JSON list of C-alpha atoms and ligand atoms in Angstrom, two decimals:
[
{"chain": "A", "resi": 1, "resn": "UNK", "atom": "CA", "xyz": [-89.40, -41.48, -154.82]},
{"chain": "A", "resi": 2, "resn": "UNK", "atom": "CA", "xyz": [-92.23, -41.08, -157.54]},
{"chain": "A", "resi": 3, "resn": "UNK", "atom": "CA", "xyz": [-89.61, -41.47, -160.09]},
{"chain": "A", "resi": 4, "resn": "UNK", "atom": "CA", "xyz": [-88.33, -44.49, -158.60]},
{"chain": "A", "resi": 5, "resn": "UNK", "atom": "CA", "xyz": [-91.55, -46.14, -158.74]},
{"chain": "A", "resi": 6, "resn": "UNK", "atom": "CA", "xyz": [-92.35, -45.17, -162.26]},
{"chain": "A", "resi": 7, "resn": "UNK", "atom": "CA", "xyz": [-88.69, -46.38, -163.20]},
{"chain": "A", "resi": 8, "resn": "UNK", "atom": "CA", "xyz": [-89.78, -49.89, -160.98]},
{"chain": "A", "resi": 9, "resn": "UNK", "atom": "CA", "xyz": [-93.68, -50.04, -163.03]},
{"chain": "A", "resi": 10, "resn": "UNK", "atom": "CA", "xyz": [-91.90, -49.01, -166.51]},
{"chain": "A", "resi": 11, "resn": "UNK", "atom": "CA", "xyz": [-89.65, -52.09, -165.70]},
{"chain": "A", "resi": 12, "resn": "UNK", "atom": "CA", "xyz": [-92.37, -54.39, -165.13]},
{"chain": "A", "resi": 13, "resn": "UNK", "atom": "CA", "xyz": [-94.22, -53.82, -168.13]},
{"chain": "A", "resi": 14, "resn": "UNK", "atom": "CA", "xyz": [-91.14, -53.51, -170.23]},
{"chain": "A", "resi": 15, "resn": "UNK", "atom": "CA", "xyz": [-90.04, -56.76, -169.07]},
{"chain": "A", "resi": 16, "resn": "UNK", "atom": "CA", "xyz": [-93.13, -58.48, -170.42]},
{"chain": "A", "resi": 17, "resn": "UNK", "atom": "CA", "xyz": [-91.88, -57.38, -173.78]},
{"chain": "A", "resi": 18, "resn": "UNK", "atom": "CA", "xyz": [-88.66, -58.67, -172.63]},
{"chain": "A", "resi": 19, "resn": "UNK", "atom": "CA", "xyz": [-90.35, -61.66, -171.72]},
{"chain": "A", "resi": 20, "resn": "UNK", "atom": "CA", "xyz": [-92.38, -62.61, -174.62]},
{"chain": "A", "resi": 21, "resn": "UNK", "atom": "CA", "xyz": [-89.33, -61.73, -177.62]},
{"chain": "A", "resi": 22, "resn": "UNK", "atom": "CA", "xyz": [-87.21, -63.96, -175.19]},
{"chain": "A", "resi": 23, "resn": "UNK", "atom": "CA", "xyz": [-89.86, -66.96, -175.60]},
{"chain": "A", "resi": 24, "resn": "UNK", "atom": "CA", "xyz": [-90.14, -66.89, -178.85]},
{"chain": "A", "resi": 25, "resn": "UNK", "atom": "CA", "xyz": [-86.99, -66.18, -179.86]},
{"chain": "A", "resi": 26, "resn": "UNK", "atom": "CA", "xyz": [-84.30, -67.41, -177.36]},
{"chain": "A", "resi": 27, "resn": "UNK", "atom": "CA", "xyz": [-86.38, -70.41, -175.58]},
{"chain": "A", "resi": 28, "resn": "UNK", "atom": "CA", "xyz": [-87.93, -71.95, -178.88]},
{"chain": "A", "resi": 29, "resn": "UNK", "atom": "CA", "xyz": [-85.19, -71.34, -180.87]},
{"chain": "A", "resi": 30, "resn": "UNK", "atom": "CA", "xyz": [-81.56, -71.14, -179.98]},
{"chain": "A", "resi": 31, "resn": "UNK", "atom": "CA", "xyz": [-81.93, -71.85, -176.47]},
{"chain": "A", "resi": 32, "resn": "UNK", "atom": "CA", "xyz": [-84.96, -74.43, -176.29]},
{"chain": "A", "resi": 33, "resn": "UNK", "atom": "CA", "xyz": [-82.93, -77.51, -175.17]},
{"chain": "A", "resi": 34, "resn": "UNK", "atom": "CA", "xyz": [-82.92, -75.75, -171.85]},
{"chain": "A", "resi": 35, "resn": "UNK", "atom": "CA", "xyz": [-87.18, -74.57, -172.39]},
{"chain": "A", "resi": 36, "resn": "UNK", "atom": "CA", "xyz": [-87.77, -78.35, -174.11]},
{"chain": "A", "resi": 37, "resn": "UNK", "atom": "CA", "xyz": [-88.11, -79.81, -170.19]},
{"chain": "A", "resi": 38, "resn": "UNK", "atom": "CA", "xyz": [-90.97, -77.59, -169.87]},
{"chain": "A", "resi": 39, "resn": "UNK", "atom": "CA", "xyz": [-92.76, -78.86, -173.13]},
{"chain": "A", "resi": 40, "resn": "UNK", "atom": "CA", "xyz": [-92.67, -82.73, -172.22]},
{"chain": "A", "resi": 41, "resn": "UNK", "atom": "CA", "xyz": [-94.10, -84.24, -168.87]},
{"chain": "A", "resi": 42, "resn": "UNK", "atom": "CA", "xyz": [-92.88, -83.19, -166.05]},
{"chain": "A", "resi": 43, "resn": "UNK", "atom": "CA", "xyz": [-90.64, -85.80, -163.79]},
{"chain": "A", "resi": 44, "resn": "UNK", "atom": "CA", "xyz": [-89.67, -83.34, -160.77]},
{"chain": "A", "resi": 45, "resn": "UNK", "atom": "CA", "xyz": [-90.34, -80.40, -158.97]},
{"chain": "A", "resi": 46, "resn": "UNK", "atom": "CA", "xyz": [-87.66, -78.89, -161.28]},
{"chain": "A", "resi": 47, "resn": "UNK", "atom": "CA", "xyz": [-86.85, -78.53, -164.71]},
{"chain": "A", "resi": 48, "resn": "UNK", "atom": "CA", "xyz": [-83.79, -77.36, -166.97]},
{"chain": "A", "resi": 49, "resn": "UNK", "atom": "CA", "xyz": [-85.99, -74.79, -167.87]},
{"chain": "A", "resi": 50, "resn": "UNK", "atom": "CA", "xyz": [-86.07, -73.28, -164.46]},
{"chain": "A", "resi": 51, "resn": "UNK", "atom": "CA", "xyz": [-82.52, -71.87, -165.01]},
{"chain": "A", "resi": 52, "resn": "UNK", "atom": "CA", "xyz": [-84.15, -69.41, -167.26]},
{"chain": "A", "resi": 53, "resn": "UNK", "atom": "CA", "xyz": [-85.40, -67.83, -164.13]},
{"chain": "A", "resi": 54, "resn": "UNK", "atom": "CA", "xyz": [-82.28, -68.65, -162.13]},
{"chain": "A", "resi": 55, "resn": "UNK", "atom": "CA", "xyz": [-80.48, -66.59, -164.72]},
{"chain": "A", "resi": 56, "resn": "UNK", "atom": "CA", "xyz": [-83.51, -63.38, -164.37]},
{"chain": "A", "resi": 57, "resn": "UNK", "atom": "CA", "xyz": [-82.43, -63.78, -160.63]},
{"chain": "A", "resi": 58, "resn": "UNK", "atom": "CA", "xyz": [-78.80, -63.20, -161.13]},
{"chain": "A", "resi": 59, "resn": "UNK", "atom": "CA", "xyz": [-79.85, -60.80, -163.70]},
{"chain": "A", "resi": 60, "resn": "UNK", "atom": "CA", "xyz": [-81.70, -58.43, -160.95]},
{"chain": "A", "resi": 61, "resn": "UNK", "atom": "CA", "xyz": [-79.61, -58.81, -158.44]},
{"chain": "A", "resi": 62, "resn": "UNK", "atom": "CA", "xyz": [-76.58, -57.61, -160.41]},
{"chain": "A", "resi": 63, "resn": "UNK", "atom": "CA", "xyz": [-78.58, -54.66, -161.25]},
{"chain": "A", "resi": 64, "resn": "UNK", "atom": "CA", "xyz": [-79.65, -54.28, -157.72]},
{"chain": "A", "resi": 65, "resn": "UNK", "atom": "CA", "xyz": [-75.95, -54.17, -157.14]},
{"chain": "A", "resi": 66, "resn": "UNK", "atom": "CA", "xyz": [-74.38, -51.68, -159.75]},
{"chain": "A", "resi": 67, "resn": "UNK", "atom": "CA", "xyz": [-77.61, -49.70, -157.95]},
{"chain": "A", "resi": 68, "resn": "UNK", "atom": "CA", "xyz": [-76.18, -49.82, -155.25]},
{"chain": "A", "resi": 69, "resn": "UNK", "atom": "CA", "xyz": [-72.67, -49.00, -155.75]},
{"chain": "A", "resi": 70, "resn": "UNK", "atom": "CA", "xyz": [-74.00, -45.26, -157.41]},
{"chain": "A", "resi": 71, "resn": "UNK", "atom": "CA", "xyz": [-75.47, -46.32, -160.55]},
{"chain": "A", "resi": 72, "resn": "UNK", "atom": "CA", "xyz": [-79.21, -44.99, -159.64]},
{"chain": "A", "resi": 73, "resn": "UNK", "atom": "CA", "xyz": [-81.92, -45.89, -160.81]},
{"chain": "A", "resi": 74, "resn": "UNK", "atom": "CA", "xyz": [-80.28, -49.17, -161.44]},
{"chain": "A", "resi": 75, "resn": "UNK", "atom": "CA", "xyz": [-81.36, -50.99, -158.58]},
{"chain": "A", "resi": 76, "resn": "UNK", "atom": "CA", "xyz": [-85.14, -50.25, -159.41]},
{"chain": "A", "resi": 77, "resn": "UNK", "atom": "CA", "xyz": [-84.73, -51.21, -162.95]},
{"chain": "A", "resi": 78, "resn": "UNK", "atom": "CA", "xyz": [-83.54, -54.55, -160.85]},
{"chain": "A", "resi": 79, "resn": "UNK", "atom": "CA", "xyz": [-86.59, -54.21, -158.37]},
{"chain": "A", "resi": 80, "resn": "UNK", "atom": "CA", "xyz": [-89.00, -54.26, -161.28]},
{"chain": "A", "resi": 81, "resn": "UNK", "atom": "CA", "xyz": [-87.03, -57.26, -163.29]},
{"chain": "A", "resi": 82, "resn": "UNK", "atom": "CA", "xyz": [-87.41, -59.16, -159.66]},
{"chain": "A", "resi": 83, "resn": "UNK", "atom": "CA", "xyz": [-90.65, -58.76, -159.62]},
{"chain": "A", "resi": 84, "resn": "UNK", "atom": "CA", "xyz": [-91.80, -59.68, -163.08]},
{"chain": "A", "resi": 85, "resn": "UNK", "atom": "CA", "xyz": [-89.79, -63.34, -162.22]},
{"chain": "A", "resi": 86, "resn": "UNK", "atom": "CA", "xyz": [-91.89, -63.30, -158.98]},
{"chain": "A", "resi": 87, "resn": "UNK", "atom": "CA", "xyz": [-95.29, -62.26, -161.09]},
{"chain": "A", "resi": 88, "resn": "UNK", "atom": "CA", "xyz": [-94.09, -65.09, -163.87]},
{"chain": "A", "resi": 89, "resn": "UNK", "atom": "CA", "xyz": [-93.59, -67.81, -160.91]},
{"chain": "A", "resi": 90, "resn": "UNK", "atom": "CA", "xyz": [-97.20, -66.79, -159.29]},
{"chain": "A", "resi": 91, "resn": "UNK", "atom": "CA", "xyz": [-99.00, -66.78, -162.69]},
{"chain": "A", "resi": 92, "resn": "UNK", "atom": "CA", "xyz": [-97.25, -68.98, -164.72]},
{"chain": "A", "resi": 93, "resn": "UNK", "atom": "CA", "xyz": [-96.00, -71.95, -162.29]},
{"chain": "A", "resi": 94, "resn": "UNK", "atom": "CA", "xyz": [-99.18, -71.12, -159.70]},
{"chain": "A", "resi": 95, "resn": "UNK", "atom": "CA", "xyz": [-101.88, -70.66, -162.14]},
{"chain": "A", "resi": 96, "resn": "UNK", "atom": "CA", "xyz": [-101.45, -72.01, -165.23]},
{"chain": "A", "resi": 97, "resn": "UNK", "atom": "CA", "xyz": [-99.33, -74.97, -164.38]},
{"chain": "A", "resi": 98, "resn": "UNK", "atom": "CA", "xyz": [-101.65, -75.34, -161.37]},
{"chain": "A", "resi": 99, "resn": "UNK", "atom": "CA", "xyz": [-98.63, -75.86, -158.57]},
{"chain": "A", "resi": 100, "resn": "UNK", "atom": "CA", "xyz": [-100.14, -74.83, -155.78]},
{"chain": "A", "resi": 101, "resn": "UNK", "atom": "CA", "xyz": [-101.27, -76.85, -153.28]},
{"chain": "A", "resi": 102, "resn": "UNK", "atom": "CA", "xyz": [-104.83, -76.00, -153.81]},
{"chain": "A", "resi": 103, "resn": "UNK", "atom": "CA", "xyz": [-106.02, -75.28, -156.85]},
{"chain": "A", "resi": 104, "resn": "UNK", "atom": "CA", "xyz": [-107.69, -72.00, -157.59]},
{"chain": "A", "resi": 105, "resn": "UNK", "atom": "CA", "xyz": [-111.17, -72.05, -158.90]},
{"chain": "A", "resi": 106, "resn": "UNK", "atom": "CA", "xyz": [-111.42, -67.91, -159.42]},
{"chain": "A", "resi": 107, "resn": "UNK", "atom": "CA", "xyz": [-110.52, -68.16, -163.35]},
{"chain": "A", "resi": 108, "resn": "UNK", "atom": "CA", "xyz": [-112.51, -65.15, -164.60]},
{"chain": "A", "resi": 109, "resn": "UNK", "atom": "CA", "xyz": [-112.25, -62.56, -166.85]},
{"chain": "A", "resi": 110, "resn": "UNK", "atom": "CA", "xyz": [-108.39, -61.32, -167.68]},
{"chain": "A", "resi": 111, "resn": "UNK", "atom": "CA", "xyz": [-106.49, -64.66, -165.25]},
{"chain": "A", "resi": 112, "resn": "UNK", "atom": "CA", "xyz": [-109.04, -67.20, -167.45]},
{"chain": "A", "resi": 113, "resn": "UNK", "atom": "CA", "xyz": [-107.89, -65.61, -170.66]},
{"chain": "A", "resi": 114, "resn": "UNK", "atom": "CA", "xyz": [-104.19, -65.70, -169.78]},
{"chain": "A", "resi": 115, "resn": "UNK", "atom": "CA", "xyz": [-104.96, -69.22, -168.73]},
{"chain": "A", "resi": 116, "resn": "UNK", "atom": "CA", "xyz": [-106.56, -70.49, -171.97]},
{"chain": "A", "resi": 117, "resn": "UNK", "atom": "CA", "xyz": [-103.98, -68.96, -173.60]},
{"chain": "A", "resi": 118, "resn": "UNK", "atom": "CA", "xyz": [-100.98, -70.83, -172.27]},
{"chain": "A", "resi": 119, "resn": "UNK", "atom": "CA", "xyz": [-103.39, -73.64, -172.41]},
{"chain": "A", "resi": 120, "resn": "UNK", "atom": "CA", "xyz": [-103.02, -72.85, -176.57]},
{"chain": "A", "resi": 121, "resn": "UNK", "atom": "CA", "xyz": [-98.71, -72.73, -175.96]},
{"chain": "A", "resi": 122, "resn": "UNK", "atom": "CA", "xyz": [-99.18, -76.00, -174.96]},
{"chain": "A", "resi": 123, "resn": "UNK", "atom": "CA", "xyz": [-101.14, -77.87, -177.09]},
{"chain": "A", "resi": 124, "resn": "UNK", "atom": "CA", "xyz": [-97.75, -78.05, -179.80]},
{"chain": "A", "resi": 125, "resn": "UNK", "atom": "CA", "xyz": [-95.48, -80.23, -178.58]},
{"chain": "A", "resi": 126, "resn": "UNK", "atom": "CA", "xyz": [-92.38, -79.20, -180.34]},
{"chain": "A", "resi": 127, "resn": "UNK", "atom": "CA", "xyz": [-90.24, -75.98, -180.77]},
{"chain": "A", "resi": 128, "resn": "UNK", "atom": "CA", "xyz": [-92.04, -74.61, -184.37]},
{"chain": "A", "resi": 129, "resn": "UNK", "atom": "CA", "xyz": [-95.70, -73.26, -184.50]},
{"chain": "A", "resi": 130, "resn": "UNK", "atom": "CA", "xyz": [-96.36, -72.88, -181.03]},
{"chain": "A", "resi": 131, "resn": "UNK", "atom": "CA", "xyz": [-98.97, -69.39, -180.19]},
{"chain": "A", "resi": 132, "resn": "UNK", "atom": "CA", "xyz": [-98.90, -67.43, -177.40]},
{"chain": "A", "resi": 133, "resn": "UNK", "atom": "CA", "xyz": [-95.68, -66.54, -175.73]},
{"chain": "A", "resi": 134, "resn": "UNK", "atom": "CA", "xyz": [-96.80, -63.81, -173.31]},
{"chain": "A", "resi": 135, "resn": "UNK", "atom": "CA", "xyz": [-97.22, -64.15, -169.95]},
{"chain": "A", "resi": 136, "resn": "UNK", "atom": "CA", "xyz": [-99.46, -60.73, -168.69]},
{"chain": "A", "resi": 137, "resn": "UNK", "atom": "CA", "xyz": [-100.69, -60.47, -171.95]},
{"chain": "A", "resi": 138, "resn": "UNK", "atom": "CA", "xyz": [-103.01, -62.41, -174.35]},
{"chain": "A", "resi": 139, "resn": "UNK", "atom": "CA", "xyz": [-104.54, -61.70, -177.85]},
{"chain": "A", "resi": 140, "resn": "UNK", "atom": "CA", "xyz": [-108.23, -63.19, -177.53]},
{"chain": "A", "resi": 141, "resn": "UNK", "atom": "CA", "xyz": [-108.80, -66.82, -177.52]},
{"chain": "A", "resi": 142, "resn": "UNK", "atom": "CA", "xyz": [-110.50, -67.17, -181.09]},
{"chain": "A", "resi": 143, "resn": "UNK", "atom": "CA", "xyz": [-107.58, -65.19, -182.87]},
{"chain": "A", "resi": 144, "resn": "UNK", "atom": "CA", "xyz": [-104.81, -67.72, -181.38]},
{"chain": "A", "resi": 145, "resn": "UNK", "atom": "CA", "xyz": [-106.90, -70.97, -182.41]},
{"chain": "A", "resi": 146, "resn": "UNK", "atom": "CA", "xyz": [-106.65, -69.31, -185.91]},
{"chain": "A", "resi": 147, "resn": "UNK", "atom": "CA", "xyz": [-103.23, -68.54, -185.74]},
{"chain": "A", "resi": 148, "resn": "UNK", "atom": "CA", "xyz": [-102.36, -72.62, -184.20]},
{"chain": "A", "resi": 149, "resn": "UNK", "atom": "CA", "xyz": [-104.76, -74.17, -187.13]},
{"chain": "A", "resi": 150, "resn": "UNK", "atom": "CA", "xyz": [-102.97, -71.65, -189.69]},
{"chain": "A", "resi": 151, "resn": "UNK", "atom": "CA", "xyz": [-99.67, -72.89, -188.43]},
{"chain": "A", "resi": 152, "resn": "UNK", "atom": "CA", "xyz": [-100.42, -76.39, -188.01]},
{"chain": "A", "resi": 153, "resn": "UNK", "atom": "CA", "xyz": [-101.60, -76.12, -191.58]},
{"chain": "A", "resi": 154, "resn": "UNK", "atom": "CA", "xyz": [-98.16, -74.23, -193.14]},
{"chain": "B", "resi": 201, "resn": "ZN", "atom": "ZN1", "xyz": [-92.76, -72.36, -174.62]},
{"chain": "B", "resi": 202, "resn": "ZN", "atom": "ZN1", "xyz": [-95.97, -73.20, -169.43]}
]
């Protein structure tokens, strides 16, 4: 059971590694016609961008799955890549995109500086010299207005 859960926690955290490679690399480059929705203004509740996390759902459950069937500790490596899209949609839909129906107003500490940074993600429009592509994690506020001014700059 303990080794389950530290198989499920190791997930999680790996999967903000995951997570941050894949935005940088996949979404704004090869695969940022699908991400581009989420850059522009938004015209519905969903966006082509959403099947990113469609395709982290199929993902977990077919690890779930092949869990399942006798391939443990599969289905927690599935568990923890379930939760990190449910973490993602909380944080990153709830809090930073602000889509809950009331607004939170606790922004302290470690939530304000995730916020801020995604805040930073979005100030570049296009696919090239964006900052910030974590989602749990965020190098401090001053270093990432460097980094956008350097990049705007080269
Ligand atoms: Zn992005
Ligand atoms: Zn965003």
């Amino acid at each position: 059971m303990l080794f389950n859960l530290f198989v499920l926690l190791g997930t999680l955290v790996a999967m903000e590694g995951v997570g941050t490679l894949a935005h940088k690399y996949v979404m704004h480059g090869w695969g940022w016609w699908l991400h581009r929705s989420h850059h522009e203004p938004r015209l519905g509740t969903l966006e082509t961008n959403d099947l990113y996390l469609l395709a982290l759902a199929l993902f977990a459950t077919a690890l779930v799955a092949l869990g399942r069937a006798g391939h443990a500790p599969l289905q927690w490596v599935g568990a923890g890549v379930a939760g990190y899209g449910l973490l993602y949609v909380l944080a990153h839909d709830g809090l930073f995109h602000r889509h809950w129906p009331r607004q939170p107003r606790f922004m302290h500490g470690y939530l304000r500086r995730l916020y801020r940074a995604h805040r930073l993600h979005h100030a570049v429009k296009g696919r090239k010299h964006s900052v910030s592509f974590g989602f749990f994690y965020a190098p401090p506020f001053e270093v990432l207005k460097r980094q956008l001014r350097e990049r705007r700059r080269g």
